[in-house]
PDB file of C-alpha atoms in Angstrom:
ATOM      1  CA  MET P  38       5.616  -5.387 -14.828  1.00  0.00           C
ATOM      2  CA  PRO P  39       6.280  -3.204 -11.691  1.00  0.00           C
ATOM      3  CA  TRP P  40       4.157  -3.325  -8.522  1.00  0.00           C
ATOM      4  CA  SER P  41       3.631  -0.347  -6.293  1.00  0.00           C
ATOM      5  CA  TRP P  42       1.394   0.888  -3.456  1.00  0.00           C
ATOM      6  CA  ARG P  43      -1.025   3.895  -3.342  1.00  0.00           C
ATOM      7  CA  TYR P  44      -1.764   5.455  -0.050  1.00  0.00           C
ATOM      8  CA  GLU P  45      -5.054   7.099   1.294  1.00  0.00           C
ATOM      9  CA  ASP P  46      -6.182   8.826   4.513  1.00  0.00           C
ATOM     10  CA  VAL P  47      -9.309   7.874   6.485  1.00  0.00           C
ATOM     11  CA  ASP P  48     -11.355  10.090   4.080  1.00  0.00           C
ATOM     12  CA  GLY P  49     -10.012   8.242   0.999  1.00  0.00           C
ATOM     13  CA  LYS P  50      -7.844  11.185  -0.139  1.00  0.00           C
ATOM     14  CA  PRO P  51      -4.456  10.420  -1.522  1.00  0.00           C
ATOM     15  CA  VAL P  52      -1.575  10.665   0.828  1.00  0.00           C
ATOM     16  CA  ASP P  53       2.101  11.018  -0.151  1.00  0.00           C
ATOM     17  CA  GLY P  54       4.168   7.986   0.789  1.00  0.00           C
ATOM     18  CA  PRO P  55       7.222   6.158  -0.340  1.00  0.00           C
ATOM     19  CA  ALA P  56       7.339   5.783  -4.124  1.00  0.00           C
ATOM     20  CA  GLU P  57       8.747   2.239  -4.021  1.00  0.00           C
ATOM     21  CA  THR P  58       8.379  -0.165  -6.949  1.00  0.00           C
ATOM     22  CA  PHE P  59       8.785  -3.878  -6.885  1.00  0.00           C
ATOM     23  CA  SER P  60       9.449  -6.560  -9.385  1.00  0.00           C
ATOM     24  CA  SER P  61       6.867  -9.009  -7.905  1.00  0.00           C
ATOM     25  CA  GLN P  62       3.706  -8.937  -5.786  1.00  0.00           C
ATOM     26  CA  ALA P  63       5.479 -10.950  -3.130  1.00  0.00           C
ATOM     27  CA  ASP P  64       8.152  -8.298  -2.829  1.00  0.00           C
ATOM     28  CA  ALA P  65       5.581  -5.615  -2.552  1.00  0.00           C
ATOM     29  CA  GLU P  66       3.709  -7.491   0.143  1.00  0.00           C
ATOM     30  CA  SER P  67       6.788  -8.270   2.025  1.00  0.00           C
ATOM     31  CA  TRP P  68       7.738  -4.612   2.078  1.00  0.00           C
ATOM     32  CA  ILE P  69       4.241  -3.519   3.267  1.00  0.00           C
ATOM     33  CA  GLY P  70       4.406  -6.197   6.026  1.00  0.00           C
ATOM     34  CA  GLN P  71       7.482  -4.401   7.420  1.00  0.00           C
ATOM     35  CA  GLU P  72       6.477  -0.802   6.787  1.00  0.00           C
ATOM     36  CA  TRP P  73       2.676  -0.619   7.573  1.00  0.00           C
ATOM     37  CA  ARG P  74       3.090   0.684  11.023  1.00  0.00           C
ATOM     38  CA  THR P  75       5.299   3.557   9.936  1.00  0.00           C
ATOM     39  CA  LEU P  76       2.814   4.380   7.130  1.00  0.00           C
ATOM     40  CA  GLN P  77      -0.216   4.249   9.668  1.00  0.00           C
ATOM     41  CA  ALA P  78       1.700   6.567  11.995  1.00  0.00           C
ATOM     42  CA  GLY P  79       2.225   9.027   9.045  1.00  0.00           C
ATOM     43  CA  GLY P  80      -1.531   9.227   8.423  1.00  0.00           C
ATOM     44  CA  VAL P  81      -2.083   6.361   5.962  1.00  0.00           C
ATOM     45  CA  SER P  82      -5.367   4.598   6.574  1.00  0.00           C
ATOM     46  CA  THR P  83      -5.610   2.452   3.438  1.00  0.00           C
ATOM     47  CA  VAL P  84      -3.200   0.964   0.867  1.00  0.00           C
ATOM     48  CA  THR P  85      -3.894  -0.210  -2.636  1.00  0.00           C
ATOM     49  CA  LEU P  86      -1.590  -2.666  -4.491  1.00  0.00           C
ATOM     50  CA  VAL P  87      -1.237  -1.698  -8.105  1.00  0.00           C
ATOM     51  CA  GLU P  88       0.504  -3.604 -11.020  1.00  0.00           C
ATOM     52  CA  ASP P  89       1.193  -0.970 -13.653  1.00  0.00           C
ATOM     53  CA  ASP P  90      -2.233   0.719 -13.756  1.00  0.00           C
ATOM     54  CA  ARG P  91      -4.280  -2.294 -12.695  1.00  0.00           C
ATOM     55  CA  VAL P  92      -5.501  -2.294  -9.097  1.00  0.00           C
ATOM     56  CA  ASP P  93      -4.997  -5.749  -7.544  1.00  0.00           C
ATOM     57  CA  TYR P  94      -6.491  -5.151  -4.098  1.00  0.00           C
ATOM     58  CA  GLN P  95      -7.047  -2.547  -1.378  1.00  0.00           C
ATOM     59  CA  MET P  96      -6.204  -3.072   2.330  1.00  0.00           C
ATOM     60  CA  SER P  97      -6.932  -1.196   5.514  1.00  0.00           C
ATOM     61  CA  LEU P  98      -4.119  -0.333   7.986  1.00  0.00           C
ATOM     62  CA  GLN P  99      -6.533   0.400  10.735  1.00  0.00           C
ATOM     63  CA  PRO P 100      -7.038  -1.860  13.650  1.00  0.00           C
ATOM     64  CA  ALA P 101     -10.237  -4.034  13.494  1.00  0.00           C
ATOM     65  CA  GLU P 102     -13.056  -2.674  15.513  1.00  0.00           C
TER      66      GLU P 102
END
């Protein structure tokens, strides 16, 4: 089952981002660990990890306040 990321801005609206797919959750998480700064600089505030159509979890890319 493929894993992928969905991207949202600070208002929770979808943002275009890389349409990468991964064969495992670990591969997807490794990729986001390398790319989150680039995504954040491009306007992505939140990412959601998805397996097929099932949401696994959501994560903020914003610094802790």
